[in-house]
Coordinates of C-alpha atoms and ligand atoms in Angstrom, one line a residue:
M1 CA -28.7 45.0 -21.6
S2 CA -26.4 45.2 -24.7
E3 CA -24.0 42.5 -25.4
L4 CA -21.1 45.0 -24.6
H5 CA -22.6 45.5 -21.1
R6 CA -23.1 41.9 -20.7
H7 CA -19.4 41.2 -21.5
L8 CA -18.2 43.8 -19.3
R9 CA -20.4 42.7 -16.3
L10 CA -19.2 39.2 -16.5
K11 CA -15.6 40.3 -16.6
A12 CA -16.2 42.7 -13.8
L13 CA -17.8 40.1 -11.7
S14 CA -15.0 37.6 -12.0
V15 CA -12.5 40.3 -10.9
L16 CA -14.7 41.2 -8.0
Q17 CA -14.9 37.5 -7.0
S18 CA -11.1 37.3 -7.2
M19 CA -10.9 40.3 -4.8
G20 CA -13.0 38.3 -2.3
L21 CA -16.6 39.6 -2.9
P22 CA -19.3 37.1 -2.5
E23 CA -21.2 36.7 -5.8
A24 CA -24.7 37.8 -4.9
A25 CA -23.4 40.9 -3.0
A26 CA -21.1 41.9 -6.0
E27 CA -24.1 41.4 -8.5
A28 CA -26.3 43.7 -6.5
A29 CA -23.7 46.4 -6.0
L30 CA -22.3 46.4 -9.6
R31 CA -24.1 49.3 -11.2
L32 CA -22.7 50.3 -14.6
E33 CA -23.8 53.6 -15.8
P34 CA -23.1 56.3 -18.5
P35 CA -20.4 58.5 -17.2
K36 CA -21.0 62.2 -16.5
N37 CA -18.4 63.1 -19.2
K38 CA -18.1 61.1 -22.3
D39 CA -14.3 62.0 -22.7
H40 CA -13.5 59.8 -19.6
G41 CA -15.1 56.7 -20.9
D42 CA -18.0 54.9 -22.2
V43 CA -19.3 53.2 -19.1
A44 CA -18.6 54.2 -15.4
L45 CA -18.7 52.4 -12.2
G46 CA -19.0 54.1 -8.8
T47 CA -17.4 51.9 -6.4
F48 CA -18.9 53.2 -3.1
A49 CA -21.2 50.2 -2.3
L50 CA -18.4 47.7 -3.6
A51 CA -15.6 49.2 -1.5
K52 CA -17.8 49.2 1.7
L53 CA -18.3 45.4 1.3
V54 CA -14.6 44.8 1.7
G55 CA -13.9 47.7 4.0
K56 CA -11.7 49.7 1.7
T57 CA -11.8 53.4 0.8
P58 CA -13.5 53.8 -2.7
P59 CA -10.3 55.1 -4.5
Q60 CA -8.3 52.5 -3.3
F61 CA -10.9 50.0 -4.3
A62 CA -11.4 51.6 -7.9
A63 CA -7.4 51.6 -8.4
E64 CA -7.0 47.8 -7.5
F65 CA -10.2 46.8 -9.4
A66 CA -9.2 48.7 -12.5
Q67 CA -5.6 47.2 -12.4
Q68 CA -7.1 43.7 -12.6
I69 CA -9.2 44.2 -15.6
V70 CA -7.4 42.9 -18.8
A71 CA -8.3 44.3 -22.2
D72 CA -9.6 42.1 -24.9
G73 CA -11.5 42.2 -28.2
V74 CA -14.3 44.1 -26.8
L75 CA -12.9 45.9 -23.7
A76 CA -10.3 48.4 -24.7
S77 CA -9.3 49.9 -21.2
A78 CA -10.3 50.3 -17.6
A79 CA -9.0 53.4 -15.5
A80 CA -9.6 54.4 -12.1
A81 CA -10.5 58.1 -11.5
G82 CA -11.0 58.7 -7.7
P83 CA -13.8 56.5 -6.4
F84 CA -14.9 55.7 -10.2
V85 CA -13.7 53.3 -12.8
N86 CA -14.0 54.2 -16.5
F87 CA -14.3 51.7 -19.2
K88 CA -13.9 52.0 -22.8
F89 CA -14.9 49.6 -25.4
Q90 CA -13.0 48.6 -28.8
R91 CA -14.6 50.9 -31.4
A92 CA -15.2 48.3 -33.9
A93 CA -16.9 46.1 -31.2
L94 CA -19.0 49.1 -30.1
A95 CA -20.2 49.8 -33.7
K96 CA -20.9 46.2 -34.3
D97 CA -22.9 45.6 -31.1
V98 CA -24.9 48.8 -31.3
L99 CA -25.9 48.7 -34.9
T100 CA -26.7 44.9 -35.1
M101 CA -28.9 45.1 -32.1
V102 CA -30.7 48.3 -33.2
M103 CA -31.2 46.7 -36.6
R104 CA -32.7 43.4 -35.0
G105 CA -34.8 45.7 -32.8
A106 CA -33.5 43.8 -29.8
A107 CA -33.7 45.1 -26.3
P108 CA -33.0 47.5 -25.0
Y109 CA -33.5 49.1 -28.4
G110 CA -36.6 47.3 -29.0
I111 CA -39.3 45.9 -26.6
A112 CA -37.8 43.5 -23.9
A113 CA -39.2 40.1 -22.9
S114 CA -41.3 40.2 -19.7
N115 CA -39.5 41.6 -16.7
G116 CA -42.1 40.4 -14.3
Q117 CA -43.2 43.8 -13.2
V118 CA -46.9 44.8 -13.1
V119 CA -47.4 48.6 -13.2
V120 CA -50.8 50.4 -12.8
I121 CA -50.7 53.9 -14.2
D122 CA -53.5 56.3 -13.3
Y123 CA -53.5 59.2 -15.8
S124 CA -55.5 61.8 -17.5
S125 CA -58.6 61.2 -15.3
P126 CA -60.5 64.5 -16.2
N127 CA -63.5 65.5 -14.5
I128 CA -66.7 64.8 -16.7
A129 CA -68.8 68.0 -17.7
K130 CA -65.9 70.1 -17.3
P131 CA -63.4 71.0 -20.0
F132 CA -60.4 68.9 -20.6
H133 CA -58.0 71.5 -19.0
I134 CA -54.3 71.9 -19.6
G135 CA -53.4 70.2 -16.4
H136 CA -55.2 67.0 -17.6
M137 CA -53.3 67.3 -20.7
R138 CA -50.1 67.1 -18.8
S139 CA -51.3 64.0 -17.0
T140 CA -52.5 62.4 -20.2
V141 CA -49.1 63.1 -22.0
I142 CA -46.8 62.1 -19.1
G143 CA -48.9 59.1 -18.2
G144 CA -49.1 58.0 -21.8
A145 CA -45.4 58.1 -22.1
L146 CA -44.9 56.2 -18.9
R147 CA -47.1 53.5 -20.2
R148 CA -45.1 53.1 -23.2
I149 CA -41.8 53.2 -21.4
H150 CA -42.8 50.5 -19.0
R151 CA -44.1 48.2 -21.8
H152 CA -40.9 48.8 -23.7
L153 CA -39.1 47.5 -20.7
G154 CA -41.2 44.4 -20.4
A155 CA -43.7 45.3 -17.7
T156 CA -47.3 44.4 -17.8
V157 CA -49.0 47.8 -17.7
H158 CA -52.5 48.8 -17.0
G159 CA -53.3 52.3 -18.1
I160 CA -56.3 53.6 -16.2
N161 CA -58.4 56.5 -16.7
H162 CA -59.8 57.3 -13.1
L163 CA -62.4 59.6 -14.6
G164 CA -64.0 62.2 -12.3
D165 CA -67.6 61.2 -12.7
W166 CA -69.0 61.2 -9.3
G167 CA -69.3 63.4 -6.2
M168 CA -70.2 67.0 -5.5
P169 CA -68.6 68.8 -8.4
F170 CA -70.6 66.5 -10.7
A171 CA -73.7 67.0 -8.7
K172 CA -73.4 70.9 -9.1
M173 CA -73.1 70.4 -12.9
M174 CA -76.4 68.3 -12.8
T175 CA -78.2 70.9 -10.8
A176 CA -77.3 73.6 -13.1
Y177 CA -78.5 71.6 -16.1
M178 CA -81.8 70.7 -14.3
H179 CA -82.3 74.6 -13.8
W180 CA -81.2 76.0 -17.0
G181 CA -80.0 73.1 -19.4
D182 CA -81.3 72.7 -23.0
E183 CA -80.6 69.6 -24.8
T184 CA -80.4 71.2 -28.3
E185 CA -77.8 73.7 -27.1
L186 CA -75.9 71.1 -25.5
A187 CA -75.8 68.9 -28.6
K188 CA -74.1 71.8 -30.5
A189 CA -70.9 71.9 -28.4
P190 CA -71.4 69.7 -25.4
M191 CA -68.3 70.6 -23.5
R192 CA -68.6 74.3 -24.2
Y193 CA -72.0 74.4 -23.2
M194 CA -71.6 72.4 -20.0
F195 CA -68.7 74.8 -19.0
E196 CA -71.1 77.8 -19.4
L197 CA -73.7 76.2 -17.3
Y198 CA -70.9 75.4 -14.6
K199 CA -69.8 79.1 -14.6
R200 CA -73.4 80.1 -14.2
Y201 CA -73.9 78.0 -11.2
S202 CA -70.6 79.1 -9.6
K203 CA -71.8 82.6 -10.1
E204 CA -75.4 82.2 -9.0
A205 CA -74.5 79.9 -5.9
K206 CA -72.5 82.8 -4.4
D207 CA -75.9 84.7 -3.9
N208 CA -78.0 81.7 -3.4
P209 CA -76.3 79.0 -1.1
A210 CA -79.5 77.1 -1.3
L211 CA -78.2 75.7 -4.7
D212 CA -75.3 74.0 -2.9
D213 CA -77.9 72.3 -0.6
E214 CA -79.9 71.3 -3.7
A215 CA -76.7 69.7 -5.2
A216 CA -76.1 67.8 -2.1
K217 CA -79.5 66.3 -2.2
H218 CA -79.1 65.4 -6.0
F219 CA -75.8 63.6 -5.1
Q220 CA -77.6 61.8 -2.2
A221 CA -80.2 60.7 -4.6
L222 CA -77.5 59.7 -7.0
E223 CA -75.8 57.5 -4.4
S224 CA -79.0 56.0 -3.2
G225 CA -78.4 53.6 -6.2
V226 CA -82.1 54.0 -7.1
D227 CA -83.0 54.3 -10.9
N228 CA -84.1 57.9 -10.7
Q229 CA -83.8 61.3 -12.7
E230 CA -80.4 61.8 -11.2
R231 CA -79.0 58.5 -12.4
R232 CA -80.4 59.2 -15.9
M233 CA -79.0 62.6 -16.0
W234 CA -75.5 61.4 -14.8
Q235 CA -75.5 58.7 -17.7
F236 CA -76.3 61.2 -20.1
L237 CA -73.8 63.8 -19.1
R238 CA -71.2 61.3 -18.6
D239 CA -71.8 59.7 -22.3
E240 CA -71.6 63.1 -23.8
S241 CA -68.4 64.0 -21.9
L242 CA -66.6 60.8 -22.9
K243 CA -67.4 61.3 -26.6
A244 CA -66.1 64.7 -26.2
F245 CA -62.8 63.6 -24.5
Q246 CA -62.2 61.0 -27.4
G247 CA -61.3 64.1 -29.7
P248 CA -58.1 64.9 -27.9
Y249 CA -57.3 61.4 -27.0
D250 CA -57.2 60.4 -30.6
R251 CA -55.2 63.3 -31.6
L252 CA -52.8 62.6 -28.7
A253 CA -52.8 59.0 -29.6
V254 CA -53.5 58.1 -26.0
T255 CA -55.5 54.8 -25.1
F256 CA -56.4 53.2 -21.9
D257 CA -56.8 49.6 -20.8
A258 CA -59.6 50.5 -18.5
I259 CA -61.8 53.6 -17.9
T260 CA -62.8 53.0 -14.3
G261 CA -63.7 56.3 -13.1
E262 CA -65.0 57.2 -9.7
S263 CA -68.4 56.0 -10.3
F264 CA -67.2 52.5 -10.8
F265 CA -66.3 52.4 -7.1
E266 CA -69.9 53.1 -6.2
D267 CA -70.5 49.5 -4.8
K268 CA -67.0 49.1 -3.7
M269 CA -66.9 51.8 -1.1
E270 CA -68.8 50.2 1.7
A271 CA -66.6 47.1 1.7
A272 CA -63.4 49.4 1.7
M273 CA -64.9 51.4 4.8
Q274 CA -65.5 48.0 6.5
R275 CA -61.8 47.2 6.0
V276 CA -60.9 50.6 7.5
V277 CA -63.0 49.9 10.5
Q278 CA -61.7 46.5 11.0
S279 CA -58.2 47.8 10.9
G280 CA -59.2 50.0 14.0
V281 CA -58.1 53.3 12.5
L282 CA -61.5 54.9 11.6
E283 CA -62.6 57.6 14.1
L284 CA -65.7 59.8 14.5
S285 CA -64.9 63.5 14.3
D286 CA -68.2 65.8 14.4
G287 CA -70.1 62.9 13.0
A288 CA -68.0 62.5 10.1
E289 CA -65.7 59.4 9.7
V290 CA -62.1 60.2 9.5
V291 CA -58.5 58.6 9.8
W292 CA -56.0 60.7 11.7
L293 CA -52.4 60.8 10.3
K294 CA -50.6 62.8 12.8
E295 CA -48.1 60.1 13.6
L296 CA -47.1 60.1 10.0
G297 CA -46.6 63.8 10.1
I298 CA -49.7 64.7 8.2
K299 CA -51.9 67.4 10.2
E300 CA -55.0 67.1 8.4
P301 CA -57.1 64.0 8.9
C302 CA -58.3 61.9 5.9
L303 CA -62.0 62.5 5.6
L304 CA -63.8 59.2 4.4
R305 CA -67.4 59.8 5.0
K306 CA -69.4 63.0 5.6
R307 CA -72.0 63.6 8.3
D308 CA -74.7 63.1 5.8
G309 CA -73.6 59.7 5.0
T310 CA -72.0 60.7 1.4
T311 CA -68.6 59.6 0.5
L312 CA -65.8 61.6 -1.0
Y313 CA -62.9 61.7 -3.5
H314 CA -60.8 59.9 -1.0
T315 CA -63.3 57.2 -0.3
R316 CA -63.2 56.3 -4.0
D317 CA -59.5 56.4 -4.3
L318 CA -59.3 54.0 -1.2
A319 CA -61.7 51.5 -2.8
A320 CA -59.7 51.9 -6.1
A321 CA -56.5 51.0 -4.3
F322 CA -58.1 47.8 -2.9
Y323 CA -59.7 47.0 -6.3
R324 CA -56.3 47.4 -8.3
E325 CA -54.5 45.3 -5.6
S326 CA -56.9 42.3 -6.0
T327 CA -57.3 42.7 -9.7
Y328 CA -53.8 43.5 -11.1
H329 CA -51.4 42.7 -8.1
P330 CA -49.3 45.6 -9.1
N331 CA -45.7 46.3 -7.9
R332 CA -46.4 50.0 -8.5
I333 CA -49.4 52.1 -8.8
L334 CA -48.5 55.6 -10.3
Y335 CA -50.9 58.3 -9.9
V336 CA -49.9 60.9 -12.5
V337 CA -51.7 64.0 -11.0
G338 CA -50.8 67.6 -10.5
A339 CA -48.5 68.6 -7.6
E340 CA -51.5 70.6 -5.9
Q341 CA -52.9 67.1 -5.0
K342 CA -49.9 66.1 -2.9
L343 CA -51.8 66.2 0.2
H344 CA -54.6 64.0 -1.3
F345 CA -52.0 61.4 -2.1
D346 CA -49.9 61.7 1.1
Q347 CA -53.3 61.0 2.9
L348 CA -54.2 57.9 0.8
K349 CA -50.8 56.5 1.3
G350 CA -51.0 57.4 5.0
V351 CA -54.4 55.7 5.6
L352 CA -53.1 52.4 3.9
T353 CA -49.9 52.6 5.8
R354 CA -51.8 53.2 9.2
M355 CA -54.0 50.2 8.1
K356 CA -50.8 48.1 7.7
E357 CA -52.0 47.3 4.1
P358 CA -48.9 46.0 2.0
I359 CA -50.4 48.0 -1.0
A360 CA -49.3 51.3 0.8
L361 CA -45.9 50.5 -0.5
A362 CA -46.9 50.5 -4.1
V363 CA -48.8 53.9 -4.0
E364 CA -46.7 56.5 -5.7
H365 CA -47.8 60.1 -6.6
V366 CA -46.2 61.2 -9.7
P367 CA -46.6 64.9 -9.5
F368 CA -46.1 67.6 -12.1
G369 CA -45.8 71.4 -12.4
L370 CA -48.2 73.9 -14.0
V371 CA -48.4 75.2 -17.5
L372 CA -47.5 78.7 -17.8
S373 CA -48.3 81.3 -20.6
K374 CA -47.1 84.9 -21.1
N375 CA -49.7 87.4 -20.0
P376 CA -50.1 90.8 -22.1
E377 CA -47.4 92.2 -19.8
S378 CA -45.1 89.5 -20.8
K379 CA -45.1 87.9 -17.4
W380 CA -45.5 84.1 -17.1
E381 CA -48.6 83.1 -15.2
K382 CA -51.0 80.0 -14.9
F383 CA -52.3 79.0 -18.4
A384 CA -55.9 78.7 -17.6
S385 CA -56.1 82.2 -16.1
R386 CA -55.3 84.1 -19.2
A387 CA -58.7 85.6 -20.0
G388 CA -60.3 84.2 -16.8
N389 CA -61.5 81.5 -19.0
A390 CA -60.9 77.8 -19.4
V391 CA -58.8 76.8 -22.4
F392 CA -60.2 73.9 -24.4
L393 CA -57.4 71.5 -25.4
D394 CA -58.8 70.9 -29.1
E395 CA -58.4 74.8 -29.6
I396 CA -54.9 74.5 -28.6
L397 CA -54.0 71.6 -30.7
D398 CA -55.8 73.3 -33.5
E399 CA -53.6 76.5 -33.1
A400 CA -50.5 74.4 -33.1
V401 CA -51.6 72.8 -36.4
Q402 CA -52.4 75.9 -38.0
K403 CA -49.1 77.5 -37.2
V404 CA -47.2 74.5 -38.8
R405 CA -49.4 74.7 -41.7
Q406 CA -48.1 78.3 -42.3
V407 CA -44.5 77.0 -41.9
I408 CA -45.0 74.3 -44.5
A409 CA -46.8 76.8 -46.8
E410 CA -43.7 78.9 -46.7
K411 CA -40.9 76.4 -46.6
N412 CA -42.1 73.4 -48.4
P413 CA -45.2 74.0 -50.4
E414 CA -44.8 71.0 -52.6
L415 CA -44.8 68.5 -49.7
E416 CA -47.0 65.4 -50.0
D417 CA -49.7 64.9 -47.3
K418 CA -49.3 68.4 -46.1
E419 CA -52.3 68.2 -43.9
K420 CA -51.2 65.0 -42.1
V421 CA -47.7 66.4 -41.6
A422 CA -49.1 69.5 -40.0
E423 CA -51.3 67.6 -37.6
Q424 CA -48.4 65.2 -36.5
V425 CA -45.8 68.1 -36.2
G426 CA -48.2 70.6 -34.5
V427 CA -49.6 68.1 -31.9
S428 CA -46.0 66.8 -31.3
A429 CA -44.6 70.0 -30.6
I430 CA -47.0 70.5 -27.7
I431 CA -46.3 67.0 -26.4
F432 CA -42.5 67.4 -26.8
N433 CA -42.5 70.7 -25.1
D434 CA -44.4 69.1 -22.0
L435 CA -42.0 66.2 -21.8
K436 CA -38.8 68.1 -22.3
N437 CA -38.0 69.2 -18.6
S438 CA -38.2 67.2 -15.6
R439 CA -41.9 67.0 -14.9
I440 CA -42.1 68.7 -11.6
K441 CA -40.9 72.1 -13.3
D442 CA -43.6 74.3 -14.7
V443 CA -44.0 74.1 -18.5
K444 CA -43.6 77.4 -20.4
F445 CA -46.1 77.5 -23.2
D446 CA -44.5 79.6 -25.9
W447 CA -45.4 79.1 -29.5
E448 CA -42.1 80.5 -30.7
T449 CA -40.0 78.1 -28.8
M450 CA -41.9 75.2 -29.2
L451 CA -42.2 75.3 -32.9
N452 CA -38.5 76.3 -33.6
F453 CA -37.0 73.8 -35.9
E454 CA -33.6 74.5 -34.7
G455 CA -34.1 74.3 -31.0
E456 CA -34.6 71.4 -28.6
T457 CA -38.1 70.9 -30.1
G458 CA -40.3 68.2 -31.5
P459 CA -40.1 69.6 -35.0
Y460 CA -36.4 69.5 -34.7
V461 CA -36.1 65.9 -33.8
Q462 CA -38.7 64.9 -36.4
Y463 CA -36.9 66.8 -39.0
A464 CA -33.8 64.9 -38.1
C465 CA -35.7 61.8 -38.7
A466 CA -36.9 63.0 -42.0
R467 CA -33.6 64.0 -43.1
L468 CA -32.2 60.4 -42.2
S469 CA -35.1 58.9 -44.4
G470 CA -34.3 61.2 -47.1
I471 CA -30.8 60.0 -47.2
L472 CA -31.9 56.4 -47.4
R473 CA -34.4 57.1 -50.2
K474 CA -31.6 58.9 -52.3
A475 CA -29.1 55.9 -51.8
E476 CA -31.5 53.9 -54.1
Q477 CA -30.1 50.6 -52.6
A478 CA -31.2 48.4 -49.8
V479 CA -29.4 49.1 -46.5
P480 CA -26.6 46.5 -46.4
D481 CA -26.8 43.6 -43.9
A482 CA -24.7 44.2 -40.6
S483 CA -22.8 40.9 -41.5
K484 CA -21.4 42.5 -44.6
I485 CA -20.2 45.6 -42.8
D486 CA -16.6 46.5 -42.0
F487 CA -17.2 48.1 -38.6
A488 CA -13.6 49.7 -38.5
Q489 CA -15.0 52.2 -41.0
L490 CA -17.2 53.8 -38.3
A491 CA -14.3 54.8 -35.8
D492 CA -15.2 58.4 -36.5
A493 CA -18.9 57.9 -35.5
E494 CA -18.0 57.1 -31.9
R495 CA -20.2 59.9 -30.4
V496 CA -23.3 58.8 -32.4
L497 CA -22.6 55.3 -31.2
L498 CA -22.2 56.0 -27.7
T499 CA -25.3 58.1 -27.4
M500 CA -27.2 55.0 -28.8
L501 CA -25.4 52.9 -26.4
D502 CA -27.0 55.0 -23.5
F503 CA -30.6 54.5 -24.8
G504 CA -31.3 51.4 -22.7
S505 CA -30.1 53.0 -19.4
A506 CA -32.0 56.1 -20.3
V507 CA -35.3 54.2 -20.6
Q508 CA -34.5 52.2 -17.4
R509 CA -34.1 55.5 -15.5
A510 CA -37.0 57.0 -16.9
A511 CA -39.1 54.2 -15.7
E512 CA -37.6 54.1 -12.2
Q513 CA -37.9 57.8 -11.7
S514 CA -41.3 58.2 -13.7
E515 CA -39.4 60.7 -15.7
P516 CA -40.1 60.7 -19.4
S517 CA -37.8 63.8 -19.8
I518 CA -34.8 61.3 -19.6
V519 CA -36.0 59.8 -22.7
T520 CA -36.5 63.2 -24.4
A521 CA -33.1 64.3 -23.5
Q522 CA -31.8 61.0 -25.0
V523 CA -33.7 61.6 -28.2
I524 CA -32.4 65.3 -28.4
A525 CA -28.8 64.1 -28.0
L526 CA -29.1 61.5 -30.6
A527 CA -30.5 64.0 -33.1
G528 CA -27.9 66.4 -32.3
E529 CA -25.1 63.7 -32.6
I530 CA -26.2 62.3 -36.0
H531 CA -26.8 66.0 -37.3
S532 CA -23.3 67.0 -36.6
Y533 CA -21.9 63.5 -38.0
L534 CA -23.6 64.2 -41.3
R535 CA -22.3 67.8 -41.4
D536 CA -18.8 66.4 -41.5
H537 CA -19.2 63.2 -43.3
H538 CA -20.7 62.3 -46.6
V539 CA -22.7 59.2 -47.0
L540 CA -23.7 58.9 -50.5
G541 CA -20.5 60.2 -51.9
A542 CA -18.3 58.0 -50.0
E543 CA -16.1 54.9 -51.4
P544 CA -18.3 51.7 -51.2
A545 CA -17.2 50.2 -47.8
V546 CA -17.6 53.4 -46.1
R547 CA -20.8 54.1 -47.8
D548 CA -22.3 50.9 -46.6
A549 CA -21.2 51.3 -43.2
R550 CA -22.5 54.9 -43.0
L551 CA -25.9 53.8 -44.6
L552 CA -26.3 51.3 -41.9
L553 CA -25.5 54.1 -39.3
V554 CA -28.0 56.4 -40.8
D555 CA -30.8 53.8 -40.8
A556 CA -30.0 52.6 -37.3
A557 CA -30.2 56.2 -36.1
R558 CA -33.3 56.8 -37.9
R559 CA -34.9 53.6 -36.2
L560 CA -33.7 54.5 -32.7
L561 CA -34.9 58.0 -33.1
T562 CA -38.4 56.8 -34.3
T563 CA -38.3 54.3 -31.3
G564 CA -37.6 57.0 -28.7
L565 CA -40.1 59.5 -30.2
S566 CA -42.7 56.7 -30.2
L567 CA -42.1 56.1 -26.4
L568 CA -43.1 59.8 -26.1
G569 CA -46.1 59.4 -28.1
I570 CA -44.8 61.3 -31.2
P571 CA -44.7 60.0 -34.8
A572 CA -41.8 60.4 -37.1
P573 CA -42.9 61.5 -40.6
E574 CA -40.7 60.4 -43.5
R575 CA -40.9 63.8 -45.1
M576 CA -41.5 67.2 -43.9
Ligands
LIG601 N1 -60.3 63.9 -11.6 C1 -59.2 64.4 -10.7 C2 -58.9 65.8 -11.0 O1 -59.2 66.1 -12.1 C3 -58.0 63.6 -10.9 C4 -58.0 62.2 -10.6 C5 -56.8 61.5 -10.3 N2 -56.6 60.1 -10.0 C6 -57.0 59.7 -8.9 N3 -56.9 58.4 -8.6 N4 -57.4 60.5 -7.8 O2 -58.5 66.6 -10.1

């Protein structure tokens, strides 16, 4: 919380108490938020919950409350508008508080002290021996952002890659490799080769169902725990896949605290199944072991063990939930997985709920929409289906970088570190495009929009940062210390300052709603505000007191934009 908010809160609380509200209830119901319309005020208070506590209508309550707030050196006014109260801060106090805190890197602009929350985030989680597809890229990018956002707020975060390295899909791959695989070919381009094998398997299995039986046997052999041919092959294909995934992970600057894939739960599933048995909810259905979830409104039962004794994706997710509970004691477990797996996570939560396991409450599916691209008839369709082929993430990243390289060659051929900037801007354009809209919406993948330096894009925000760095370079003087600034000189920068003031609440909401797009919007807004401020106000040519104040503003905006971008996983080049 900023000092301004703290001041306002204290003041509001004492008024609430004088209006007869008990302290604890007032604390809980006092939610100060950015107003819908900045012209009405800097901070708004909805009085619905508060009014209810004292049995008044919200407009009545808002009017009485606003009347009792007395202006001071920090707070300029409080005005009721229907059920809301809008507050305005004194402009010099606003500038001083925001800029001092940003320059100090104090929370909420910098990382907060521990907030006591523990958050487990399950993201990326591709399947080995298969290409890293575009849906996994979304999970990687959204999950990576949520991890940084929660850390920023002071949570202890465990970022986990729940690699798909077990089960039938993998057994099929293994079967294909046993039939047609060639180590030298594999070594040349592992993921592409494995994908070719997988396609061949799918085709041949249509005419030859015996292949699937064979795969089921191989999986049984793998699950037997014996050191056999299957196990060695599993190890080999897993190692090769992990090596291949590391490429995109490095380029997207995504890391994990643990790579505990499905195979990690091999020896933990039995205990998990025992726990289900003990809770009394496991039933037999046609020789398979299931949990019915009809009473929770879910028609399909959750299948936990097949007739042949083998386990499933669900069994491993159940074991993983118990493992995460006892290892990390999380308040929340976020599963960043496409919307098409909604049923899977409803069932997982459902089983835990029926078992009366407290961890059920922590399980949260964080779904997201598809990636669409234009087909030759200019219609949007699912990305992967373009040429009936999988799309390899590294190829997409390469294409983005290549396009930025061309722009640089045209617009700024003298740029230092051209290659590095092209990589940073190209990859970021894709990340930004992914995080721009609320995650449940489909992402439209369109190069022109994504790389537009004037739209709401990664390059646009990065360019805004580089421009601020440029001004600071040209100033040829150190940015003055906040204690030496006459903040009254920044009365004309209120829109920039108010946007900065909202940063903390935006990051907070992004975490609560698992919605990085709230941070993206914040970054776009700040870039836009500082851009228009600099269009109308000179920094370097201004008289000394003004120049100093504006230099501080420019540096603070640069810092906050850089922080905002870094939460999204996007670097801010100093020149571009
Ligand atoms: N490997 C899965 C897939 O590609 C995603 C795993 C998500 N995480 C989980 N705990 N189920 O579809």
